[in-house]
Every structure is written in structure tokens, then in C-alpha cells.
Amino acid sequence: MRLSRYFLPLLKETPSDATIASHRYMLRAGMVKQDSAGIYIWLPLGFKVLKKIEQIVREEQDKAGAIEMLMPTIQSANHWKETGRYDAYGPEMLRIKDRGDRELLYGPTNEDMITDMFRTYVRSYKDLPQCLYHIQWKFRDERRPRFGVMRGREFLMKDAYSFDIDAEAARQAYYRQFVAYLNTFGRLGLKAVPMRADTGPIGGDLSHEFLILAETGESEVFCHRDLVDMPAPGAVGDSDLLSVFEERTALYAATDEMHDADEFAKVPADKQLSARGIEVGHIFYFGDKYSAPMNAQVQGPDGKTTNIHMGSYGVGVSRLVGGIIEASHDDNGIVWPKSVTPFGAGIINLKVGDEAADAACEDLYGKLSAAGIDPLYDDKNDRGGQKFARMDLIGLPYQLVIGPRGLKEGVVEVKTRATGEKQNMTPEAAVNFIISEYEGVA
Ligand code: 5CA
């Protein structure tokens, strides 16, 4: 992409209502624009990151055997009346009436709808287990939308739903999603810690939240320090799911609501970590909380009908855009992990109109594009300082700086955004360096 042709509306001033880094940088870098409280327009740069995160979440769900589908944003109130949640959910639910006075709502989550769908088709244990997911916009009329996309009213969520014959099988489904979450957050460059959590309006008796630690997080958390740096487990076979789950949950970790001070006191003092965190995922096992009132039953091998055992598994896809920035930024702007960066590298032409600089930039732009690096070429006629600040703000992992002076020596400058390290190399070496840096990033 050529910057001169792109739509990147950067802000010079920090908007006064943006109190945390991710919110400030998302506005300043032209990623989002607030349309009304908690509702955002995703501008091209922000949308690109959102799509990359969504794709990683999707790939890890697919690897875990979940199957993608799509449910509508607008739901009939009838499903919710059947489960008793229509009244229970309260003012967070946006209730709508159509022209025929029928009660509808903008879905805050989909347990009720998917349970209704599932019971329509599935009657036998032979059709289980099953796990279905979608990545769809949700609406919750939050009392205090804040921190930009982190606590929005309209937000993008991945929500998966598992269906099993009994509690044991359902727990296995839970462990499988638990492991998929560790791998998903690992690929996003995050250290997300699973913690025992309250189930809130979703219900159930087994639940974990995945939190990334950040001073600006809304949740208060308590955990064993060693949990924070545990690497993602990678591919885990069915027979090893439980042991990964047990390994991760053996050490103390709980959110505020589930915190047990006496248990926490048993953690060695130098390993006790009390911190703030951002909840980026939340998983639930709730058995027949929805299937019982909705009569979602299957016939077992013994001919008896039983309620389907269910769980649900959410990832805050749009919240993650902010969460990743909270975890990875400095005073100059965002520092994108390679897996979700909106462009692979920036090319800065220090003297647009100079024949040698223009030709070198075009050549680098063509080569990096052909290699799938998706570069952003700053071909605008601005001052160098402005170009450097802009490129630092939007946070691409690598910057190639090309000017007539360097070219006379046969070199361009390669800057690594995260470390600030600068190296001079020939244009060919720069292209190879960047290609090699992206090897293995999936
Ligand atoms: N049905 C279940 C799981 S599918 C559910 O709705 N879980 S949840 O309420 O915990 O939401 C799942 C994830 O969505 C949360 O972990 C969080 O990352 C994200 N999320 C929740 N509310 C918001 C919000 N107001 N703004 C942005 N993201 C949110």
C-alpha cells in the first residue's frame, strides 16, 4: 500500500477522553473513530488488525475441531423467554420491537439461540459430540462503556458452544477449548493467564477467565508468578488435554470474585502476584442450564433421553486489539507483534522526487510485496521527522529508511521497532532480512 493512496487519518492531539495508551494510540493512529458511546467505526488500519486477530482465533478453533457457522445479530425474545434469561439479563440487553410489535433483541451472546437450533436437528447421542462457533458482533448496553474498544457496547466476539452426552465428555470439550485458548493467545504474542472465575449471567459451575496482566486492566487478579511465563502448549492430543489443564490450574490463579485469601497465602511469598488484568477470554461449563428448560435432549445408547451437556467459550476479538496494544507499546506508539501487524514493514522515502531514492523504494516495495510482506510505503512529501514519528506511532515491526545519502554508499537503514536497533545494509540484504524475520510467523 502506498501511503499517498491510503486512508490513514492520524490525529496530532491526544483526545482528552482517552485515558489509557491503547485508546489514545488507536485514535491517534487512525484505527477507529467513535460514532457514539461504545460504538466504533473500524477505519482501514484498525480493521486490518481486527481481521488478523479474527483469523488466528478462527484457525485455532478449527484446529480444536470446532466448526464455524454464523448466527444473526438480531434474535427473537422467544428463545430467551424459554430459558428465563429475558428478564434475568436486565438493562444490558438492547430490546427492540419490529413493525408487527414482536419482541426482538440485539444478541449479547447466543446460548439460547444455538440451543434452540441444535434441538431442532439433533436427537441421538450418535450426533454428539459437537462444537460450533461463530465470530459475530454483539451488543451490550454497558453502564460505563470506556477505554475505547476494550469495553464497548458493540463488540466482536468469538463464541463457541459445545454439546455432549454427559458431564465427562463435556469436561473434555472444556479442556480442549482451554488448550485452544492458550495457543490462540500465544500466537497473538500475549501472556494470557487462565484464572478461576465467576460465571455471572452465563451460569454454570466451572469457569475460567483468560487475562493479560496490565496496570490499566479492569479486573483485580491474584496468581502464582510462574503461571505468567508458561509457554503455549502447542498441539495437544486428546489423551493429554487433562494433564495440560491440570498443570495450568495446579498453581493458584483467581479473579477478584473467586479469590480465596487463605489459599493464596499458601503460595510462597515471593511467588504471590496481585495485579490488574484485562479479560480477553472466558469459558464456561454449565451442563444442562439451557438444555433442560429448552428440552434439548438426545437419546442415549440405552434408549433413555438425557439433557445435552453444554459449555460456551468466548474470546473478545475486538477487545484484543486494545489488549495487544496495552501489552505492547512505548512512548512513541504501538509495537505490533508480527502475527497481527497491519503491514509487515514500512518503507520510508526520505526524499520523494529524488530519482535514486524513488527507484530504490519502488524496487523494495515490489520485492517485499511479491514476498507477501505487505509493506506500507511512505511516498508522501513530508519532512523526515514527521515520517519517523508517524511510522513509530503505527508500530510496524520493521522500518526501511531510504535516502540519497545512504544510497550513495549502497545502503538503506533497517530499524526494528521493538528495540529501536538500526542497521545499515544493502537493499537486497534488507529484503532478505525482513523475509527471514517473518519465517515461521503464522
Ligand atoms: N457466552 C459467553 C461465552 S461464549 C460469554 O458471553 N462470555 S463473556 O460474557 O465472558 O464474553 C466473552 C468475552 O467477550 C469476554 O471475555 C471479553 O473478552 C469480551 N467482552 C465482553 N464484554 C465486552 C465489551 N463490553 N466490550 C468488549 N469486549 C467484551
Short mmCIF file of C-alpha atoms in Angstrom, two decimals, residues 6-438:
data_model
loop_
_atom_site.label_atom_id
_atom_site.label_comp_id
_atom_site.label_asym_id
_atom_site.label_seq_id
_atom_site.Cartn_x
_atom_site.Cartn_y
_atom_site.Cartn_z
CA TYR A 6 -4.24 5.01 1.77
CA PHE A 7 -6.90 6.26 4.17
CA LEU A 8 -4.97 6.88 7.38
CA PRO A 9 -6.45 9.82 9.29
CA LEU A 10 -3.85 10.43 12.02
CA LEU A 11 -4.56 12.76 14.92
CA LYS A 12 -1.87 15.14 16.19
CA GLU A 13 -3.53 15.83 19.51
CA THR A 14 -4.33 13.19 22.08
CA PRO A 15 -8.10 13.16 22.57
CA SER A 16 -8.80 14.19 26.16
CA ASP A 17 -11.25 11.40 26.97
CA ALA A 18 -8.70 8.70 26.10
CA THR A 19 -7.06 7.82 29.39
CA ILE A 20 -5.21 4.62 28.53
CA ALA A 21 -2.47 4.02 25.97
CA SER A 22 -4.37 1.67 23.69
CA HIS A 23 -7.32 4.01 23.41
CA ARG A 24 -5.05 7.00 22.74
CA TYR A 25 -2.99 5.22 20.14
CA MET A 26 -5.97 3.66 18.37
CA LEU A 27 -7.48 7.12 17.92
CA ARG A 28 -4.21 8.84 17.03
CA ALA A 29 -3.15 6.13 14.59
CA GLY A 30 -6.46 6.34 12.74
CA MET A 31 -7.59 2.83 13.62
CA VAL A 32 -11.05 3.63 14.94
CA LYS A 33 -13.45 6.53 15.23
CA GLN A 34 -16.09 6.64 17.91
CA ASP A 35 -19.54 7.08 16.42
CA SER A 36 -21.46 7.10 19.71
CA ALA A 37 -20.66 5.89 23.22
CA GLY A 38 -19.04 2.47 22.98
CA ILE A 39 -19.73 2.16 19.24
CA TYR A 40 -16.83 2.45 16.82
CA ILE A 41 -16.18 2.74 13.13
CA TRP A 42 -13.28 0.48 12.24
CA LEU A 43 -11.07 2.52 9.93
CA PRO A 44 -8.86 0.64 7.42
CA LEU A 45 -5.80 0.26 9.67
CA GLY A 46 -7.82 -0.93 12.66
CA PHE A 47 -9.94 -3.20 10.52
CA LYS A 48 -6.83 -4.91 9.15
CA VAL A 49 -5.64 -5.77 12.65
CA LEU A 50 -9.11 -6.90 13.71
CA LYS A 51 -9.25 -9.27 10.73
CA LYS A 52 -5.82 -10.71 11.52
CA ILE A 53 -6.77 -11.42 15.11
CA GLU A 54 -10.05 -12.93 13.97
CA GLN A 55 -8.19 -15.23 11.58
CA ILE A 56 -5.82 -16.51 14.28
CA VAL A 57 -8.77 -17.15 16.59
CA ARG A 58 -10.52 -18.97 13.72
CA GLU A 59 -7.53 -21.15 12.88
CA GLU A 60 -7.09 -22.27 16.47
CA GLN A 61 -10.80 -23.04 16.79
CA ASP A 62 -10.64 -25.10 13.60
CA LYS A 63 -7.59 -26.97 14.91
CA ALA A 64 -9.56 -27.77 18.08
CA GLY A 65 -12.27 -29.35 15.95
CA ALA A 66 -14.86 -26.58 16.35
CA ILE A 67 -16.94 -25.83 13.26
CA GLU A 68 -17.63 -22.32 12.07
CA MET A 69 -21.13 -21.02 11.34
CA LEU A 70 -22.89 -17.68 11.58
CA MET A 71 -25.87 -16.72 13.68
CA PRO A 72 -27.71 -13.40 13.25
CA THR A 73 -27.15 -10.36 15.46
CA ILE A 74 -30.89 -9.81 15.93
CA GLN A 75 -32.61 -12.51 17.98
CA SER A 76 -36.18 -13.30 18.86
CA ALA A 77 -37.04 -12.74 22.52
CA ASN A 78 -38.81 -16.11 22.48
CA HIS A 79 -35.61 -18.13 22.93
CA TRP A 80 -34.70 -16.04 25.94
CA LYS A 81 -38.15 -16.32 27.47
CA GLU A 82 -37.89 -20.09 27.27
CA THR A 83 -34.66 -20.17 29.26
CA GLY A 84 -35.82 -17.47 31.66
CA ARG A 85 -32.99 -15.16 30.69
CA TYR A 86 -35.16 -12.49 29.05
CA ASP A 87 -35.99 -10.94 32.39
CA ALA A 88 -32.84 -12.05 34.17
CA TYR A 89 -30.44 -10.32 31.76
CA GLY A 90 -31.54 -6.80 32.72
CA PRO A 91 -30.81 -3.42 31.16
CA GLU A 92 -27.62 -4.54 29.43
CA MET A 93 -29.78 -6.13 26.76
CA LEU A 94 -30.86 -3.91 23.89
CA ARG A 95 -34.52 -4.72 23.34
CA ILE A 96 -36.15 -3.88 20.01
CA LYS A 97 -39.65 -4.18 18.57
CA ASP A 98 -40.37 -4.79 14.91
CA ARG A 99 -43.30 -3.27 12.96
CA GLY A 100 -45.55 -6.15 13.99
CA ASP A 101 -44.80 -5.39 17.66
CA ARG A 102 -42.77 -8.59 18.02
CA GLU A 103 -40.06 -8.50 20.66
CA LEU A 104 -36.52 -8.78 19.34
CA LEU A 105 -33.12 -8.07 20.82
CA TYR A 106 -29.59 -7.42 19.64
CA GLY A 107 -27.74 -10.50 20.85
CA PRO A 108 -25.35 -10.07 23.78
CA THR A 109 -24.47 -13.80 23.50
CA ASN A 110 -26.02 -16.88 21.81
CA GLU A 111 -26.60 -19.80 24.21
CA ASP A 112 -30.38 -19.59 23.93
CA MET A 113 -30.47 -19.32 20.14
CA ILE A 114 -27.98 -22.10 19.47
CA THR A 115 -29.66 -24.46 21.93
CA ASP A 116 -32.93 -23.89 20.05
CA MET A 117 -31.21 -24.55 16.72
CA PHE A 118 -29.44 -27.66 17.98
CA ARG A 119 -32.53 -29.34 19.45
CA THR A 120 -34.29 -28.93 16.08
CA TYR A 121 -31.85 -31.27 14.38
CA VAL A 122 -30.08 -33.42 16.92
CA ARG A 123 -31.91 -36.25 18.67
CA SER A 124 -29.34 -39.01 19.10
CA TYR A 125 -26.11 -39.49 21.02
CA LYS A 126 -24.66 -40.59 17.69
CA ASP A 127 -24.63 -36.96 16.55
CA LEU A 128 -22.53 -35.92 19.56
CA PRO A 129 -20.03 -34.57 20.44
CA GLN A 130 -20.27 -31.33 18.55
CA CYS A 131 -18.73 -27.89 18.93
CA LEU A 132 -19.91 -24.94 16.84
CA TYR A 133 -18.69 -21.37 16.80
CA HIS A 134 -19.20 -18.06 15.15
CA ILE A 135 -17.43 -14.72 15.10
CA GLN A 136 -20.15 -12.12 15.26
CA TRP A 137 -20.93 -8.65 16.60
CA LYS A 138 -22.59 -8.45 19.97
CA PHE A 139 -24.33 -5.60 21.74
CA ARG A 140 -24.36 -4.99 25.48
CA ASP A 141 -25.71 -1.72 26.74
CA GLU A 142 -22.84 -1.35 29.20
CA ARG A 143 -23.42 1.13 32.01
CA ARG A 144 -19.95 2.55 31.55
CA PRO A 145 -18.52 1.96 28.10
CA ARG A 146 -14.90 3.08 28.34
CA PHE A 147 -11.29 2.55 27.32
CA GLY A 148 -12.22 2.57 23.63
CA VAL A 149 -12.83 -0.87 22.15
CA MET A 150 -11.90 -2.57 25.43
CA ARG A 151 -15.32 -2.03 26.95
CA GLY A 152 -17.52 -1.18 24.03
CA ARG A 153 -21.23 -1.58 23.61
CA GLU A 154 -20.94 -3.10 20.15
CA PHE A 155 -18.04 -5.55 20.05
CA LEU A 156 -16.82 -8.55 18.10
CA MET A 157 -16.77 -11.89 19.90
CA LYS A 158 -15.86 -15.42 19.01
CA ASP A 159 -18.31 -17.64 20.81
CA ALA A 160 -18.22 -21.41 20.66
CA TYR A 161 -20.76 -23.84 22.08
CA SER A 162 -20.13 -27.49 22.88
CA PHE A 163 -22.73 -30.27 23.01
CA ASP A 164 -22.01 -33.57 24.76
CA ILE A 165 -23.76 -36.66 26.05
CA ASP A 166 -22.58 -36.43 29.64
CA ALA A 167 -20.58 -34.39 32.11
CA GLU A 168 -17.36 -36.28 31.48
CA ALA A 169 -17.45 -35.71 27.72
CA ALA A 170 -18.42 -32.06 28.27
CA ARG A 171 -15.40 -31.55 30.51
CA GLN A 172 -13.18 -32.93 27.79
CA ALA A 173 -14.68 -30.32 25.41
CA TYR A 174 -13.93 -27.69 28.04
CA TYR A 175 -10.29 -28.77 28.33
CA ARG A 176 -9.96 -28.75 24.55
CA GLN A 177 -11.09 -25.12 24.36
CA PHE A 178 -8.89 -24.29 27.36
CA VAL A 179 -5.86 -25.53 25.44
CA ALA A 180 -7.01 -23.81 22.21
CA TYR A 181 -7.14 -20.53 24.16
CA LEU A 182 -3.58 -20.91 25.43
CA ASN A 183 -2.42 -21.44 21.85
CA THR A 184 -4.53 -18.61 20.45
CA PHE A 185 -3.21 -16.04 22.90
CA GLY A 186 0.34 -17.34 22.44
CA ARG A 187 0.12 -16.73 18.70
CA LEU A 188 -1.17 -13.23 19.37
CA GLY A 189 2.03 -12.51 21.28
CA LEU A 190 0.24 -12.38 24.63
CA LYS A 191 0.84 -13.94 28.01
CA ALA A 192 -2.73 -14.75 29.00
CA VAL A 193 -3.20 -16.44 32.36
CA PRO A 194 -6.21 -18.72 32.94
CA MET A 195 -7.87 -17.98 36.27
CA ARG A 196 -10.76 -19.42 38.19
CA ALA A 197 -13.67 -17.13 37.50
CA ASP A 198 -17.21 -16.28 38.41
CA THR A 199 -19.85 -17.35 35.88
CA GLY A 200 -22.12 -14.26 36.04
CA PRO A 201 -25.20 -14.23 33.80
CA ILE A 202 -23.97 -17.15 31.67
CA GLY A 203 -24.17 -19.57 34.62
CA GLY A 204 -22.56 -22.93 35.40
CA ASP A 205 -20.09 -24.23 37.95
CA LEU A 206 -16.78 -24.43 36.10
CA SER A 207 -15.34 -21.32 34.54
CA HIS A 208 -12.02 -19.72 33.66
CA GLU A 209 -11.16 -16.26 32.50
CA PHE A 210 -8.02 -15.64 30.47
CA LEU A 211 -6.36 -12.40 31.48
CA ILE A 212 -3.41 -10.44 30.27
CA LEU A 213 -1.72 -8.53 33.02
CA ALA A 214 -1.74 -4.76 32.58
CA GLU A 215 -1.88 -1.86 35.03
CA THR A 216 -4.86 -0.48 33.18
CA GLY A 217 -6.84 -3.72 33.42
CA GLU A 218 -10.34 -3.55 34.86
CA SER A 219 -10.08 -6.77 36.88
CA GLU A 220 -8.18 -7.37 40.08
CA VAL A 221 -6.38 -10.72 39.95
CA PHE A 222 -4.23 -12.94 42.14
CA CYS A 223 -1.91 -15.62 40.86
CA HIS A 224 1.29 -17.59 41.17
CA ARG A 225 4.06 -15.77 39.27
CA ASP A 226 5.22 -18.90 37.46
CA LEU A 227 1.95 -19.05 35.51
CA VAL A 228 2.67 -15.84 33.68
CA ASP A 229 5.63 -17.05 31.65
CA MET A 230 4.46 -20.57 30.85
CA PRO A 231 4.68 -21.05 27.09
CA ALA A 232 1.68 -22.11 24.99
CA PRO A 233 1.43 -25.91 24.86
CA GLY A 234 1.08 -26.25 21.06
CA ALA A 235 -0.68 -29.28 19.59
CA VAL A 236 -2.09 -31.49 22.34
CA GLY A 237 -3.60 -34.90 21.73
CA ASP A 238 -6.97 -35.82 23.26
CA SER A 239 -5.37 -38.03 25.90
CA ASP A 240 -3.16 -35.17 27.15
CA LEU A 241 -5.79 -32.43 27.43
CA LEU A 242 -6.50 -33.13 31.08
CA SER A 243 -2.85 -33.08 32.08
CA VAL A 244 -2.29 -29.69 30.40
CA PHE A 245 -5.40 -28.38 32.17
CA GLU A 246 -4.19 -29.75 35.49
CA GLU A 247 -0.70 -28.38 35.02
CA ARG A 248 -2.08 -24.88 34.42
CA THR A 249 -4.64 -24.96 37.18
CA ALA A 250 -2.44 -26.51 39.85
CA LEU A 251 -0.93 -23.12 40.63
CA TYR A 252 -3.12 -20.52 42.28
CA ALA A 253 -4.87 -18.06 39.95
CA ALA A 254 -8.20 -16.38 40.54
CA THR A 255 -10.09 -13.24 39.70
CA ASP A 256 -11.32 -10.96 42.45
CA GLU A 257 -14.77 -12.58 42.75
CA MET A 258 -13.28 -16.06 43.22
CA HIS A 259 -10.31 -15.04 45.30
CA ASP A 260 -9.61 -17.09 48.42
CA ALA A 261 -7.14 -15.25 50.65
CA ASP A 262 -6.32 -18.36 52.73
CA GLU A 263 -5.45 -20.41 49.66
CA PHE A 264 -3.40 -17.55 48.23
CA ALA A 265 -1.44 -17.29 51.48
CA LYS A 266 -0.11 -20.81 50.83
CA VAL A 267 1.69 -19.58 47.71
CA PRO A 268 5.35 -18.77 48.61
CA ALA A 269 5.55 -15.04 49.34
CA ASP A 270 7.99 -14.29 46.51
CA LYS A 271 5.65 -16.01 44.05
CA GLN A 272 2.50 -14.18 45.06
CA LEU A 273 1.38 -11.82 42.35
CA SER A 274 -1.54 -9.49 42.82
CA ALA A 275 -2.10 -7.39 39.78
CA ARG A 276 -4.62 -5.99 37.37
CA GLY A 277 -5.69 -7.79 34.25
CA ILE A 278 -7.65 -7.47 31.01
CA GLU A 279 -10.10 -10.29 30.41
CA VAL A 280 -9.64 -11.44 26.82
CA GLY A 281 -11.47 -14.76 27.03
CA HIS A 282 -13.95 -16.53 29.25
CA ILE A 283 -15.03 -20.18 29.15
CA PHE A 284 -17.94 -21.85 30.91
CA TYR A 285 -19.20 -25.33 31.60
CA PHE A 286 -22.87 -25.13 32.57
CA GLY A 287 -24.25 -28.63 31.97
CA ASP A 288 -27.99 -28.50 31.26
CA LYS A 289 -28.69 -24.92 32.31
CA TYR A 290 -30.10 -24.19 28.83
CA SER A 291 -30.87 -27.66 27.53
CA ALA A 292 -33.17 -28.52 30.46
CA PRO A 293 -35.62 -25.58 30.13
CA MET A 294 -35.49 -25.90 26.34
CA ASN A 295 -35.90 -29.69 26.29
CA ALA A 296 -32.79 -30.12 24.23
CA GLN A 297 -32.38 -33.84 24.68
CA VAL A 298 -30.86 -36.78 22.90
CA GLN A 299 -31.50 -40.47 23.07
CA GLY A 300 -28.57 -42.27 24.67
CA PRO A 301 -27.21 -45.73 23.71
CA ASP A 302 -29.52 -47.23 26.37
CA GLY A 303 -32.60 -45.69 24.70
CA LYS A 304 -33.17 -43.20 27.54
CA THR A 305 -33.38 -39.49 26.77
CA THR A 306 -31.00 -37.16 28.54
CA ASN A 307 -30.38 -33.42 28.55
CA ILE A 308 -27.44 -32.34 26.42
CA HIS A 309 -24.42 -31.13 28.42
CA MET A 310 -23.15 -27.81 27.21
CA GLY A 311 -20.40 -25.27 27.58
CA SER A 312 -19.68 -21.91 25.97
CA TYR A 313 -16.39 -20.27 25.14
CA GLY A 314 -15.91 -16.58 24.38
CA VAL A 315 -12.99 -14.56 23.04
CA GLY A 316 -13.18 -10.76 22.89
CA VAL A 317 -11.85 -10.29 19.37
CA SER A 318 -12.27 -6.50 19.21
CA ARG A 319 -11.14 -6.08 22.83
CA LEU A 320 -7.94 -7.91 21.88
CA VAL A 321 -6.93 -5.10 19.52
CA GLY A 322 -6.76 -2.80 22.54
CA GLY A 323 -5.38 -5.54 24.79
CA ILE A 324 -2.45 -6.25 22.48
CA ILE A 325 -1.59 -2.54 22.37
CA GLU A 326 -1.74 -2.32 26.18
CA ALA A 327 0.74 -5.20 26.31
CA SER A 328 2.98 -3.85 23.55
CA HIS A 329 3.65 -0.12 23.16
CA ASP A 330 6.14 2.57 24.16
CA ASP A 331 6.14 6.37 24.41
CA ASN A 332 6.24 6.75 20.64
CA GLY A 333 3.36 4.48 19.78
CA ILE A 334 2.28 0.93 19.13
CA VAL A 335 4.70 -2.00 18.76
CA TRP A 336 2.78 -4.69 16.86
CA PRO A 337 3.61 -8.37 17.29
CA LYS A 338 4.48 -9.78 13.85
CA SER A 339 1.43 -12.06 13.82
CA VAL A 340 -1.11 -9.23 13.82
CA THR A 341 0.72 -6.23 12.39
CA PRO A 342 -1.42 -4.36 9.84
CA PHE A 343 1.53 -4.16 7.42
CA GLY A 344 4.69 -6.26 7.56
CA ALA A 345 7.14 -3.37 7.16
CA GLY A 346 7.21 0.35 6.47
CA ILE A 347 9.27 1.88 3.69
CA ILE A 348 10.23 5.49 4.32
CA ASN A 349 11.37 7.50 1.33
CA LEU A 350 13.30 10.44 2.78
CA LYS A 351 13.42 12.34 -0.50
CA VAL A 352 10.41 11.81 -2.69
CA GLY A 353 11.26 13.10 -6.17
CA ASP A 354 14.92 12.08 -5.95
CA GLU A 355 15.45 9.68 -8.81
CA ALA A 356 17.68 7.23 -6.95
CA ALA A 357 15.53 7.22 -3.78
CA ASP A 358 12.29 6.79 -5.72
CA ALA A 359 13.73 3.94 -7.79
CA ALA A 360 15.17 2.15 -4.73
CA CYS A 361 11.87 2.46 -2.85
CA GLU A 362 9.85 1.19 -5.79
CA ASP A 363 12.19 -1.76 -6.10
CA LEU A 364 11.93 -2.61 -2.37
CA TYR A 365 8.18 -2.12 -2.46
CA GLY A 366 7.85 -4.55 -5.39
CA LYS A 367 10.12 -7.18 -3.84
CA LEU A 368 8.54 -7.09 -0.38
CA SER A 369 5.05 -7.16 -1.89
CA ALA A 370 5.96 -10.16 -4.05
CA ALA A 371 7.27 -11.94 -0.94
CA GLY A 372 3.93 -11.45 0.83
CA ILE A 373 5.28 -8.96 3.38
CA ASP A 374 2.53 -6.42 2.57
CA PRO A 375 4.62 -3.25 3.02
CA LEU A 376 3.34 0.26 3.65
CA TYR A 377 5.32 2.69 1.50
CA ASP A 378 5.51 6.24 2.82
CA ASP A 379 5.75 8.05 -0.50
CA LYS A 380 4.40 11.31 0.86
CA ASN A 381 6.24 14.56 0.51
CA ASP A 382 6.68 15.27 4.22
CA ARG A 383 9.64 16.05 6.46
CA GLY A 384 11.74 13.15 7.70
CA GLY A 385 10.86 13.80 11.35
CA GLN A 386 7.18 13.63 10.57
CA LYS A 387 7.64 10.37 8.68
CA PHE A 388 9.61 8.75 11.51
CA ALA A 389 7.07 9.80 14.14
CA ARG A 390 4.18 8.54 12.02
CA MET A 391 5.81 5.18 11.37
CA ASP A 392 6.68 4.78 15.07
CA LEU A 393 3.10 5.61 16.04
CA ILE A 394 1.51 2.98 13.79
CA GLY A 395 4.03 0.47 15.09
CA LEU A 396 5.02 -1.75 12.15
CA PRO A 397 7.73 -4.19 13.33
CA TYR A 398 10.31 -3.04 10.74
CA GLN A 399 11.09 0.24 9.03
CA LEU A 400 13.26 0.63 5.94
CA VAL A 401 14.64 4.14 5.65
CA ILE A 402 15.85 5.14 2.19
CA GLY A 403 17.60 8.39 1.36
CA PRO A 404 20.01 9.68 -1.29
CA ARG A 405 22.92 9.79 1.16
CA GLY A 406 22.71 6.14 2.13
CA LEU A 407 22.11 5.06 -1.42
CA LYS A 408 25.41 6.68 -2.47
CA GLU A 409 27.06 4.22 -0.09
CA GLY A 410 24.84 1.47 -1.43
CA VAL A 411 22.85 1.04 1.83
CA VAL A 412 19.44 1.53 3.38
CA GLU A 413 18.68 1.65 7.09
CA VAL A 414 16.63 -1.07 8.72
CA LYS A 415 15.05 -0.21 12.07
CA THR A 416 13.48 -2.79 14.36
CA ARG A 417 10.58 -1.02 16.05
CA ALA A 418 10.58 -3.02 19.30
CA THR A 419 14.25 -2.46 20.16
CA GLY A 420 14.99 0.70 18.19
CA GLU A 421 18.04 -1.09 16.77
CA LYS A 422 19.21 0.33 13.43
CA GLN A 423 21.34 -1.49 10.88
CA ASN A 424 22.67 -0.37 7.52
CA MET A 425 22.55 -2.96 4.76
CA THR A 426 22.26 -3.24 1.02
CA PRO A 427 18.68 -3.16 -0.30
CA GLU A 428 18.94 -6.87 -1.20
CA ALA A 429 20.12 -7.78 2.28
CA ALA A 430 17.30 -5.68 3.79
CA VAL A 431 14.68 -7.57 1.79
CA ASN A 432 16.17 -10.93 2.80
CA PHE A 433 16.42 -9.86 6.42
CA ILE A 434 12.74 -8.94 6.58
CA ILE A 435 11.62 -12.07 4.77
CA SER A 436 13.65 -14.21 7.18
CA GLU A 437 12.24 -12.35 10.20
CA TYR A 438 8.75 -13.38 9.12
#
